Each structure stands twice: as structure tokens, then as C-alpha cells.
Tab-separated table of C-alpha atoms in Angstrom:
chain	number	residue	atom	x	y	z
A	1445	MET	CA	-76.607	23.999	-43.723
A	1446	ASN	CA	-77.778	20.455	-44.364
A	1447	ASN	CA	-80.162	20.550	-41.370
A	1448	LEU	CA	-81.369	24.021	-42.296
A	1449	ALA	CA	-82.185	23.019	-45.874
A	1450	LYS	CA	-83.798	19.795	-44.689
A	1451	LYS	CA	-86.036	21.792	-42.334
A	1452	SER	CA	-87.029	24.075	-45.210
A	1453	LYS	CA	-88.077	21.039	-47.222
A	1454	GLU	CA	-90.151	19.733	-44.330
A	1455	VAL	CA	-91.983	23.007	-43.685
A	1456	SER	CA	-92.587	23.545	-47.401
A	1457	LYS	CA	-95.109	20.708	-47.077
A	1458	VAL	CA	-96.917	22.717	-44.387
A	1459	ILE	CA	-97.228	25.818	-46.499
A	1460	ARG	CA	-98.303	23.754	-49.532
A	1461	SER	CA	-101.599	22.932	-47.827
A	1462	MET	CA	-102.098	26.363	-46.255
A	1463	SER	CA	-105.416	28.036	-47.062
A	1464	HIS	CA	-105.673	31.232	-49.054
A	1465	GLU	CA	-107.185	32.970	-46.015
A	1466	THR	CA	-104.228	32.003	-43.810
A	1467	ARG	CA	-101.705	33.203	-46.375
A	1468	LYS	CA	-103.540	36.492	-46.725
A	1469	LYS	CA	-103.674	36.955	-42.958
A	1470	VAL	CA	-99.920	36.360	-42.571
A	1471	LEU	CA	-99.122	38.790	-45.371
A	1472	MET	CA	-101.368	41.529	-43.984
A	1473	THR	CA	-99.793	41.021	-40.546
A	1474	LEU	CA	-96.335	41.323	-42.112
A	1475	ALA	CA	-97.310	44.592	-43.820
A	1476	ASP	CA	-98.567	46.025	-40.521
A	1477	LYS	CA	-95.427	44.942	-38.677
A	1478	LEU	CA	-93.222	46.644	-41.255
A	1479	ILE	CA	-94.953	49.967	-40.658
A	1480	GLU	CA	-94.928	49.501	-36.884
A	1481	SER	CA	-91.204	48.699	-36.962
A	1482	SER	CA	-90.163	51.360	-39.482
A	1483	ASN	CA	-87.987	53.279	-37.015
A	1484	GLU	CA	-86.196	50.072	-36.034
A	1485	ILE	CA	-85.698	49.136	-39.701
A	1486	ILE	CA	-84.305	52.553	-40.614
A	1487	ALA	CA	-81.951	52.484	-37.588
A	1488	ALA	CA	-80.594	49.076	-38.663
A	1489	ASN	CA	-80.243	50.292	-42.231
A	1490	LYS	CA	-78.256	53.309	-41.015
A	1491	LYS	CA	-75.590	50.906	-39.707
A	1492	ASP	CA	-75.357	49.335	-43.156
A	1493	LEU	CA	-75.090	52.742	-44.811
A	1494	GLU	CA	-72.278	53.686	-42.431
A	1495	TYR	CA	-70.456	50.488	-43.426
A	1496	ALA	CA	-71.078	51.307	-47.099
A	1497	GLU	CA	-69.380	54.680	-46.642
A	1498	LYS	CA	-66.494	53.055	-44.783
A	1499	VAL	CA	-65.761	50.575	-47.585
A	1500	ASN	CA	-66.489	53.098	-50.378
A	1501	LEU	CA	-69.413	51.171	-51.853
A	1502	ASN	CA	-70.355	52.715	-55.191
A	1503	GLN	CA	-73.308	55.091	-55.435
A	1504	ALA	CA	-75.551	52.631	-57.305
A	1505	LEU	CA	-75.192	50.008	-54.573
A	1506	LYS	CA	-75.687	52.599	-51.827
A	1507	ASP	CA	-78.916	53.688	-53.516
A	1508	ARG	CA	-80.147	50.086	-53.649
A	1509	LEU	CA	-79.140	49.594	-50.037
A	1510	MET	CA	-80.878	52.623	-48.561
A	1511	LEU	CA	-84.197	52.293	-46.707
A	1512	ASP	CA	-86.196	55.333	-45.610
A	1513	GLN	CA	-89.799	55.779	-44.501
A	1514	ALA	CA	-91.075	55.936	-48.081
A	1515	ARG	CA	-89.293	52.712	-49.067
A	1516	VAL	CA	-90.528	50.888	-45.962
A	1517	GLU	CA	-94.062	51.984	-46.856
A	1518	ASP	CA	-93.501	50.799	-50.429
A	1519	MET	CA	-92.460	47.375	-49.098
A	1520	ALA	CA	-95.573	47.193	-46.934
A	1521	ASN	CA	-97.815	48.262	-49.821
A	1522	GLY	CA	-96.222	45.636	-52.032
A	1523	VAL	CA	-96.957	42.938	-49.450
A	1524	ARG	CA	-100.593	44.081	-49.215
A	1525	ALA	CA	-100.904	44.023	-53.003
A	1526	ILE	CA	-99.575	40.453	-53.085
A	1527	ALA	CA	-102.002	39.439	-50.321
A	1528	LYS	CA	-104.969	40.746	-52.316
A	1529	GLN	CA	-104.038	39.037	-55.576
A	1530	ASP	CA	-106.057	36.125	-56.873
A	1531	GLU	CA	-105.033	32.702	-55.629
A	1532	VAL	CA	-102.307	31.055	-57.692
A	1533	VAL	CA	-101.506	27.720	-56.042
A	1534	GLY	CA	-103.972	24.885	-56.581
A	1535	GLU	CA	-105.896	26.686	-59.307
A	1536	PHE	CA	-106.985	24.683	-62.360
A	1537	TYR	CA	-106.837	25.902	-65.953
A	1538	GLN	CA	-106.969	24.630	-69.562
A	1539	GLU	CA	-109.699	22.106	-68.695
A	1540	PHE	CA	-111.204	19.894	-71.405
A	1541	THR	CA	-112.814	16.485	-71.862
A	1542	ASN	CA	-111.163	14.093	-74.303
A	1543	GLU	CA	-112.771	11.479	-76.570
A	1544	GLN	CA	-112.639	8.824	-73.836
A	1545	GLY	CA	-114.582	11.041	-71.445
A	1546	LEU	CA	-111.576	11.859	-69.276
A	1547	LYS	CA	-111.493	15.321	-67.780
A	1548	ILE	CA	-108.014	16.751	-68.304
A	1549	LYS	CA	-106.863	19.885	-66.550
A	1550	ARG	CA	-103.706	21.599	-65.390
A	1551	GLN	CA	-103.015	22.699	-61.830
A	1552	ARG	CA	-100.511	25.213	-60.506
A	1553	ILE	CA	-98.222	23.870	-57.787
A	1554	PRO	CA	-95.266	25.397	-55.885
A	1555	LEU	CA	-91.658	24.803	-56.895
A	1556	GLY	CA	-90.792	23.653	-53.354
A	1557	VAL	CA	-87.790	25.285	-51.697
A	1558	ILE	CA	-86.189	28.327	-53.301
A	1559	LEU	CA	-82.700	29.544	-52.451
A	1560	MET	CA	-82.288	33.269	-53.134
A	1561	ILE	CA	-78.768	34.718	-53.115
A	1562	PHE	CA	-78.678	38.475	-53.521
A	1563	GLU	CA	-76.625	41.610	-53.007
A	1564	SER	CA	-77.321	45.080	-51.630
A	1565	ARG	CA	-81.121	45.227	-51.770
A	1566	PRO	CA	-82.601	44.534	-48.300
A	1567	ASN	CA	-86.136	44.936	-49.677
A	1568	VAL	CA	-85.534	41.589	-51.413
A	1569	VAL	CA	-86.022	39.900	-48.018
A	1570	VAL	CA	-89.593	41.148	-47.716
A	1571	ASP	CA	-90.550	41.038	-51.393
A	1572	CYS	CA	-89.341	37.474	-51.871
A	1573	ALA	CA	-90.662	36.205	-48.544
A	1574	ALA	CA	-94.111	37.584	-49.413
A	1575	LEU	CA	-94.054	36.044	-52.896
A	1576	ALA	CA	-92.881	32.712	-51.471
A	1577	LEU	CA	-95.781	32.705	-49.014
A	1578	LYS	CA	-98.249	33.609	-51.768
A	1579	SER	CA	-96.949	30.800	-53.988
A	1580	SER	CA	-96.607	28.230	-51.133
A	1581	ASN	CA	-92.841	27.890	-51.416
A	1582	GLY	CA	-90.305	27.667	-48.653
A	1583	ILE	CA	-87.485	30.154	-49.119
A	1584	ILE	CA	-83.915	30.554	-47.900
A	1585	LEU	CA	-82.560	34.080	-48.300
A	1586	LYS	CA	-78.838	34.789	-48.319
A	1587	GLY	CA	-77.922	38.463	-48.631
A	1588	GLY	CA	-74.582	40.213	-48.776
A	1589	LYS	CA	-72.651	41.589	-45.821
A	1590	GLU	CA	-73.269	45.173	-46.980
A	1591	ALA	CA	-76.934	44.766	-45.891
A	1592	LYS	CA	-76.306	42.637	-42.795
A	1593	TYR	CA	-78.286	44.649	-40.227
A	1594	SER	CA	-81.171	45.467	-42.567
A	1595	ASN	CA	-81.544	41.850	-43.682
A	1596	ASP	CA	-81.481	40.627	-40.083
A	1597	ILE	CA	-84.259	42.933	-38.879
A	1598	LEU	CA	-86.466	42.295	-41.920
A	1599	GLY	CA	-86.029	38.533	-41.515
A	1600	LYS	CA	-86.931	38.802	-37.819
A	1601	ILE	CA	-90.112	40.766	-38.590
A	1602	THR	CA	-91.129	38.251	-41.267
A	1603	GLN	CA	-90.657	35.310	-38.915
A	1604	GLU	CA	-92.685	37.116	-36.230
A	1605	ALA	CA	-95.600	37.405	-38.672
A	1606	LEU	CA	-95.393	33.648	-39.309
A	1607	ALA	CA	-95.214	32.853	-35.591
A	1608	ASP	CA	-98.260	35.049	-34.875
A	1609	ALA	CA	-100.253	32.782	-37.204
A	1610	GLY	CA	-98.933	29.631	-35.523
A	1611	LEU	CA	-96.789	28.705	-38.531
A	1612	PRO	CA	-93.197	27.422	-38.560
A	1613	LYS	CA	-90.779	30.333	-38.810
A	1614	GLU	CA	-88.521	28.158	-40.993
A	1615	ILE	CA	-90.858	28.778	-43.933
A	1616	VAL	CA	-88.717	31.886	-44.409
A	1617	GLN	CA	-85.082	31.658	-43.341
A	1618	VAL	CA	-82.727	34.613	-43.577
A	1619	LEU	CA	-79.117	33.572	-43.197
A	1620	ALA	CA	-76.260	35.551	-41.715
A	1621	SER	CA	-75.152	38.021	-44.359
A	1622	ASP	CA	-71.449	37.916	-43.482
A	1623	SER	CA	-70.750	34.197	-44.001
A	1624	ARG	CA	-69.586	33.309	-47.529
A	1625	GLU	CA	-69.018	29.663	-46.668
A	1626	GLN	CA	-72.761	29.111	-46.388
A	1627	VAL	CA	-73.275	29.768	-50.086
A	1628	ASN	CA	-71.149	26.886	-51.383
A	1629	ASP	CA	-72.620	24.522	-48.790
A	1630	LEU	CA	-76.157	25.410	-49.882
A	1631	LEU	CA	-75.394	25.069	-53.591
A	1632	ALA	CA	-74.604	21.399	-53.037
A	1633	LEU	CA	-77.933	20.557	-51.346
A	1634	ASP	CA	-80.045	19.637	-54.353
A	1635	GLU	CA	-81.762	16.966	-52.259
A	1636	TYR	CA	-83.618	19.695	-50.353
A	1637	ILE	CA	-83.389	22.852	-52.483
A	1638	ASP	CA	-85.356	22.818	-55.741
A	1639	VAL	CA	-84.056	25.964	-57.452
A	1640	VAL	CA	-81.530	28.730	-56.799
A	1641	ILE	CA	-81.951	32.323	-57.948
A	1642	PRO	CA	-78.881	34.586	-57.854
A	1643	ARG	CA	-79.551	38.317	-58.029
A	1644	GLY	CA	-76.529	40.587	-58.098
A	1645	GLY	CA	-73.270	41.158	-59.933
A	1646	GLU	CA	-71.875	39.009	-62.728
A	1647	ARG	CA	-69.291	37.393	-60.452
A	1648	LEU	CA	-72.005	36.171	-58.090
A	1649	ILE	CA	-74.154	34.796	-60.891
A	1650	GLU	CA	-71.228	33.058	-62.599
A	1651	HIS	CA	-70.203	31.502	-59.275
A	1652	VAL	CA	-73.714	30.146	-58.715
A	1653	TYR	CA	-73.941	28.796	-62.280
A	1654	LYS	CA	-70.600	27.059	-61.896
A	1655	ASN	CA	-71.258	25.493	-58.498
A	1656	ALA	CA	-75.005	24.866	-58.103
A	1657	LYS	CA	-76.229	21.270	-58.300
A	1658	MET	CA	-79.851	22.390	-58.618
A	1659	PRO	CA	-81.453	24.393	-61.482
A	1660	VAL	CA	-80.555	28.096	-61.686
A	1661	ILE	CA	-82.829	30.963	-62.748
A	1662	ALA	CA	-80.431	33.808	-63.454
A	1663	HIS	CA	-81.042	37.525	-63.195
A	1664	PHE	CA	-78.201	39.007	-65.223
A	1665	LYS	CA	-77.337	42.644	-65.790
A	1666	GLY	CA	-79.643	45.190	-67.357
A	1667	LEU	CA	-77.949	46.729	-70.381
A	1668	CYS	CA	-81.069	48.437	-71.711
A	1669	HIS	CA	-81.475	50.471	-74.909
A	1670	MET	CA	-83.892	53.093	-76.171
A	1671	TYR	CA	-84.198	53.583	-79.929
A	1672	ILE	CA	-85.451	56.936	-81.272
A	1673	ASP	CA	-86.964	56.123	-84.655
A	1674	GLU	CA	-87.145	58.423	-87.682
A	1675	LYS	CA	-90.890	58.797	-87.024
A	1676	ALA	CA	-90.627	59.419	-83.296
A	1677	ASP	CA	-92.464	62.242	-81.555
A	1678	LEU	CA	-89.334	64.031	-80.362
A	1679	ASN	CA	-91.105	65.806	-77.506
A	1680	LYS	CA	-92.142	62.417	-76.140
A	1681	ALA	CA	-88.655	61.121	-76.788
A	1682	VAL	CA	-87.005	63.799	-74.650
A	1683	ASP	CA	-89.205	62.990	-71.650
A	1684	LEU	CA	-88.720	59.246	-72.115
A	1685	VAL	CA	-84.937	59.479	-72.298
A	1686	LEU	CA	-84.740	61.673	-69.204
A	1687	ASN	CA	-86.958	59.363	-67.190
A	1688	ALA	CA	-85.329	56.137	-68.358
A	1689	LYS	CA	-81.806	57.435	-67.656
A	1690	THR	CA	-82.009	59.919	-64.782
A	1691	GLN	CA	-85.062	59.105	-62.657
A	1692	ARG	CA	-82.971	56.502	-60.840
A	1693	THR	CA	-79.592	55.736	-62.362
A	1694	GLY	CA	-78.424	52.742	-60.314
A	1695	VAL	CA	-81.159	50.285	-61.285
A	1696	CYS	CA	-81.216	47.514	-63.862
A	1697	ASN	CA	-84.134	48.957	-65.872
A	1698	ALA	CA	-82.454	52.319	-66.540
A	1699	ILE	CA	-81.165	52.767	-70.088
A	1700	GLU	CA	-77.416	52.646	-70.702
A	1701	THR	CA	-77.388	53.234	-74.466
A	1702	LEU	CA	-79.495	55.547	-76.617
A	1703	LEU	CA	-79.811	54.793	-80.343
A	1704	VAL	CA	-80.882	57.707	-82.573
A	1705	HIS	CA	-81.943	57.482	-86.222
A	1706	LYS	CA	-79.697	59.594	-88.467
A	1707	SER	CA	-82.674	61.504	-89.952
A	1708	VAL	CA	-83.607	63.059	-86.585
A	1709	VAL	CA	-80.172	63.400	-84.954
A	1710	LYS	CA	-79.610	67.031	-86.051
A	1711	GLU	CA	-82.901	68.126	-84.511
A	1712	PHE	CA	-82.828	65.828	-81.486
A	1713	ALA	CA	-79.182	65.941	-80.378
A	1714	PRO	CA	-78.974	69.601	-79.252
A	1715	VAL	CA	-82.206	69.365	-77.258
A	1716	ILE	CA	-81.536	66.076	-75.472
A	1717	THR	CA	-77.930	67.076	-74.800
A	1718	GLU	CA	-78.981	70.262	-72.987
A	1719	LYS	CA	-81.595	68.374	-70.961
A	1720	LEU	CA	-79.197	65.594	-69.973
A	1721	LEU	CA	-76.405	67.986	-69.051
A	1722	ALA	CA	-78.882	69.839	-66.834
A	1723	LYS	CA	-79.328	66.508	-65.016
A	1724	SER	CA	-75.516	66.175	-64.708
A	1725	THR	CA	-75.501	63.187	-67.062
A	1726	GLU	CA	-72.157	62.271	-68.598
A	1727	ILE	CA	-72.761	61.790	-72.326
A	1728	ARG	CA	-70.540	59.533	-74.426
A	1729	GLY	CA	-71.629	59.968	-78.035
A	1730	ASP	CA	-70.431	58.701	-81.371
A	1731	GLU	CA	-68.986	61.209	-83.847
A	1732	ALA	CA	-72.264	61.935	-85.656
A	1733	PHE	CA	-74.158	62.620	-82.449
A	1734	ASN	CA	-71.419	64.786	-80.933
A	1735	ILE	CA	-71.216	66.929	-84.065
A	1736	ALA	CA	-75.004	67.345	-84.133
A	1737	ALA	CA	-75.069	68.209	-80.419
A	1738	GLY	CA	-72.610	71.043	-80.936
A	1739	LYS	CA	-70.896	70.292	-77.640
A	1740	ASP	CA	-67.478	69.014	-76.635
A	1741	LEU	CA	-68.727	65.592	-75.527
A	1742	ILE	CA	-66.795	62.457	-74.633
A	1743	LYS	CA	-66.395	60.143	-77.642
A	1744	ALA	CA	-67.930	56.711	-77.091
A	1745	THR	CA	-65.659	53.692	-77.453
A	1746	SER	CA	-66.544	50.103	-78.348
A	1747	GLU	CA	-66.316	49.257	-74.646
A	1748	ASP	CA	-69.162	51.656	-73.855
A	1749	TRP	CA	-71.655	49.619	-75.877
A	1750	ASP	CA	-71.085	46.667	-73.522
A	1751	THR	CA	-71.063	48.589	-70.236
A	1752	GLU	CA	-73.845	48.622	-67.657
A	1753	TYR	CA	-72.885	51.875	-65.946
A	1754	LEU	CA	-75.421	51.838	-63.091
A	1755	ASP	CA	-74.538	55.510	-62.928
A	1756	ASN	CA	-75.552	58.818	-64.510
A	1757	ILE	CA	-73.718	58.019	-67.751
A	1758	LEU	CA	-75.312	57.488	-71.166
A	1759	SER	CA	-73.698	56.239	-74.361
A	1760	ILE	CA	-75.333	57.407	-77.599
A	1761	LYS	CA	-75.020	55.943	-81.088
A	1762	THR	CA	-76.416	57.198	-84.397
A	1763	VAL	CA	-77.921	54.453	-86.591
A	1764	GLU	CA	-78.878	54.326	-90.260
A	1765	SER	CA	-82.083	52.350	-89.766
A	1766	LEU	CA	-84.299	50.350	-87.428
A	1767	ALA	CA	-82.503	47.238	-88.672
A	1768	GLU	CA	-79.154	48.647	-87.539
A	1769	ALA	CA	-80.662	49.508	-84.140
A	1770	VAL	CA	-81.899	45.924	-83.798
A	1771	ASP	CA	-78.497	44.553	-84.831
A	1772	HIS	CA	-76.827	46.718	-82.172
A	1773	ILE	CA	-79.249	45.485	-79.503
A	1774	ASP	CA	-78.669	41.874	-80.588
A	1775	ALA	CA	-74.920	42.360	-80.279
A	1776	HIS	CA	-74.823	44.268	-76.981
A	1777	GLY	CA	-78.133	43.775	-75.148
A	1778	SER	CA	-78.731	41.649	-72.067
A	1779	PHE	CA	-82.301	40.385	-72.757
A	1780	HIS	CA	-83.642	42.723	-70.066
A	1781	THR	CA	-85.632	45.720	-71.378
A	1782	GLU	CA	-85.585	47.380	-74.800
A	1783	CYS	CA	-87.593	50.394	-76.000
A	1784	ILE	CA	-88.663	51.927	-79.293
A	1785	VAL	CA	-89.985	55.470	-79.578
A	1786	THR	CA	-91.981	55.899	-82.794
A	1787	GLU	CA	-95.433	56.814	-84.084
A	1788	ASP	CA	-95.070	54.320	-86.942
A	1789	GLU	CA	-97.068	51.156	-86.183
A	1790	LYS	CA	-95.101	49.084	-88.690
A	1791	ALA	CA	-91.839	50.079	-86.993
A	1792	GLN	CA	-93.347	49.163	-83.633
A	1793	GLN	CA	-94.357	45.725	-84.919
A	1794	ASP	CA	-91.006	45.138	-86.634
A	1795	PHE	CA	-89.214	45.994	-83.374
A	1796	LEU	CA	-91.452	43.608	-81.398
A	1797	LYS	CA	-90.831	40.796	-83.875
A	1798	SER	CA	-87.081	41.352	-84.094
A	1799	VAL	CA	-85.858	42.147	-80.572
A	1800	ASP	CA	-85.351	39.440	-77.960
A	1801	ALA	CA	-85.838	40.834	-74.447
A	1802	SER	CA	-87.892	39.996	-71.372
A	1803	CYS	CA	-89.794	43.278	-71.797
A	1804	ILE	CA	-90.356	45.538	-74.795
A	1805	ALA	CA	-91.516	49.117	-74.200
A	1806	VAL	CA	-93.241	51.057	-76.981
A	1807	ASN	CA	-93.322	54.808	-76.334
A	1808	ALA	CA	-92.892	54.152	-72.609
A	1809	SER	CA	-89.985	54.317	-70.184
A	1810	THR	CA	-87.937	51.187	-69.549
A	1811	ARG	CA	-88.370	51.973	-65.842
A	1812	PHE	CA	-91.790	50.274	-66.003
A	1813	ASN	CA	-90.218	46.801	-66.259
A	1814	ASP	CA	-90.756	46.211	-62.573
A	1815	GLY	CA	-92.924	43.686	-60.761
A	1816	GLY	CA	-94.812	46.322	-58.793
A	1817	GLN	CA	-95.547	48.362	-61.932
A	1818	LEU	CA	-96.624	45.307	-63.935
A	1819	GLY	CA	-99.217	44.125	-61.417
A	1820	LEU	CA	-97.152	41.498	-59.592
A	1821	GLY	CA	-97.119	43.428	-56.284
A	1822	ALA	CA	-93.371	42.850	-56.049
A	1823	GLU	CA	-90.831	40.705	-57.824
A	1824	LEU	CA	-88.367	37.978	-57.025
A	1825	GLY	CA	-86.229	39.663	-59.658
A	1826	ILE	CA	-86.169	40.007	-63.435
A	1827	SER	CA	-85.165	36.782	-65.122
A	1828	THR	CA	-83.103	37.247	-68.270
A	1829	THR	CA	-83.034	33.524	-68.951
A	1830	LYS	CA	-86.039	31.698	-70.396
A	1831	PHE	CA	-86.177	28.681	-68.112
A	1832	HIS	CA	-88.365	28.712	-66.182
A	1833	ALA	CA	-89.436	32.354	-66.421
A	1834	TYR	CA	-88.632	35.407	-68.554
A	1835	GLY	CA	-88.984	38.890	-67.094
A	1836	PRO	CA	-90.230	39.923	-63.637
A	1837	MET	CA	-91.019	36.933	-61.434
A	1838	GLY	CA	-94.132	37.204	-59.272
A	1839	ALA	CA	-96.084	34.529	-57.430
A	1840	GLU	CA	-97.281	32.831	-60.626
A	1841	GLN	CA	-93.715	32.543	-61.942
A	1842	MET	CA	-92.778	30.794	-58.676
A	1843	THR	CA	-95.053	27.886	-59.542
A	1844	THR	CA	-95.035	25.117	-62.093
A	1845	SER	CA	-97.972	23.072	-63.351
A	1846	ARG	CA	-99.017	19.448	-63.378
A	1847	PHE	CA	-101.715	17.529	-65.241
A	1848	VAL	CA	-104.719	16.189	-63.365
A	1849	ILE	CA	-106.764	13.386	-64.991
A	1850	VAL	CA	-110.277	12.719	-63.672
A	1851	GLY	CA	-111.995	9.591	-64.903
A	1852	ASN	CA	-114.640	7.035	-63.953
A	1853	GLY	CA	-112.732	3.760	-64.025
A	1854	ASN	CA	-111.253	4.514	-67.438
A	1855	ILE	CA	-108.546	2.159	-68.694
A	1856	ARG	CA	-106.444	2.501	-71.792
A	1857	GLY	CA	-106.950	-0.112	-74.488
């Protein structure tokens, strides 16, 4: 691992000076290769899905694991979108001239070498490799054994795209997915690795936090809420709840808890209950909601408010006010995505001012907190910590900035 990390550090200097045109060419080649190799990718992924069935992997993880033609095309389209984005690395901004005539400006520069440790999602290999190339970072990708064959083939295709451009394949290194020992070895190599990003379950993230010698950017769970305000358009609210909960249940930007203002619960509960039950959603409501729904629903417990189900389950709580909704989010949220549904602009502004989350949705589904949807092309993940990024991490969030001072023999008196 020491030699591997050292090599990553060395080649990160190569990519740092790579031209925008070269980066774009590599990325477009990678996108083409993904489409050309789609049958091979899907065949490799089938082996992982067979293993998932054998070990009884839960449905949410199997959904994240699965690659089909549409998802391969989505990966390729994401790579093309990243390739076409404006240049990030080397760009200057916030330029001014001070009283001494010095030109002061800031310049975006890469972080260096990024270690990405992730579970289940093989698309992470391509998304993160593409973003690393765009932001001139070297990257080491360590996936879980459940995606072994998928990760291997996607890493091979990525390295082929680099080799076709005459670039070192070590710019992107995908490690064997079935070797746990590698993780602890890598976490000790702060001499060569500049930052580590864990993306997966709480146990993985806690392990990385506890053992990493380099900075950690964590991507914790997504315990997302939607609050239906007393001045909500309830027709909009029904559609938003259904999309945010049932469009794809095993993802971190799906809602897990619905908060409903007491003044609309009698009207809203029967309608949303019927719609959710039609989608086979398991509803766990508090007493006020269950009475209003007129159905024999499961009663929510205190444990439900702290549970990220990653499944077709929704807990529902009736609240007295927007302030109570905010207090509930403060107590049980995960700084991921929070939503308010209301036509009242003051309520919207109060929610924005009061709720701490990496993304706030106003009359829109929480499912939009996604790098591809927010114009990043793809994402390294969604950071729920504030150092060094908050929310979806694209190429810009994989850089830092330095000051550049341009003078004409200026000295300080």
C-alpha cells in the first residue's frame, strides 16, 4: 500500500499540469468506452447481484448495486457532462489591486490524492474517477466486496481511457474489493494521501474517523424530512411526498419522516394514506395522524424518528407549528436534505433561516439533492460535514484555493 500511495502522489503532479483539452479528451473517451463495454459491465454486475442474493443483501443495497443499460448510459452521460463543464483548476477569481499596487487574486488548485472508501455503488468508480480527472486529483478507490466484479471492470475501463491518452494509469487506482486489510494500511499513509472520503454505512464512517491520520470528509446517513405546512398546497404535497418516498426508496435523499401541521392533518391524512398504501408503503404514524387517516396503521415509536429505513417505510408525526417541525428536525435530522411545502413566503424564509442541512428544498422533492440534478454532472458524494464541503461534491468541491500576489518589485515597509 505504501508504494501504491506513493505512486499516486507522484502521478498527481502529472495530472496537475494537464491541459483542459487533454482532460476533456480522456473523459469523452471514457464515456465512449462505457457504452462500448456495456454488455461486459452488465455481465460482471450480474455476478455481484448473484452474490448479493446468496448473502441476503438487503433490498436497498441491491438497488444501489444493480447496473443495467440505462444506468450505464447515465454514467456515460454524467462523464460527458463533467467533460463539458467550465475549467475549475487553475482559474483565478476575486481579483483586486491593493493600495500598494499589488494584484491579489485567488486560484483554484487540486487537493492532491483522494482516498475514496465506499460500499455497494459501483457507479462511484466512474463518477469519482471522472471528477478527480476534472479537478486534477489523483484518486484511490476502495469498494466493498459486494461490488467486486463491477468495480474491477469499471476500473479497468477507466485505466484504458487514461492509457489511450498516454497518461499514467495510476492516476486512478481501483483496489481489490475483497481485501479489508488494505483499508487500515491506507488510512495510515498521510504522507501521500491528502484526504479520505468514506461513503457507506455508519460503521464504515466511524471506523475511518477513528483510524485515519489524514483529514476526513464524511458522508453520513440521509435521515431526510418533509414538512407539510398549514399553508401548503395539499395537491402539490401529495405528489411531493410520493416522489420523495417511493420513487426510489433505498437512496439517501429519500424522505424517512413526514411532518404534518395539525391544521391540515384531517384533510391530508386520508388522501396521502391511500396514495402511500397503493405504493405498498408501510406507514408508522403518531396517534393524531393515525386517527385522522382512519386506518389501522402502525404506531410510530421514538426509535422511528431516528431511523434511516432505506426502505419503503415512512414515519409520520403531527406538529403544532413550524417551530415544532424545526425542533424535530434539529433533534433527529442528519444535515442531509430537508423540505418545506408551503405557499407562505414567510414560512419558507423562516425554514431556510432555522434549518441546518446541506440542501433545503422548498416545494420540491428531496430527490433533487443529487450532483447530476444540481449541475455537477456527478458527485463524489453528499458531504454532511462542513469541512471542507457541504452537500454534493463536484469538481469544484474537490479543489481548494491559494492566494497569488503579483507585484513589480514591491517590498513591505
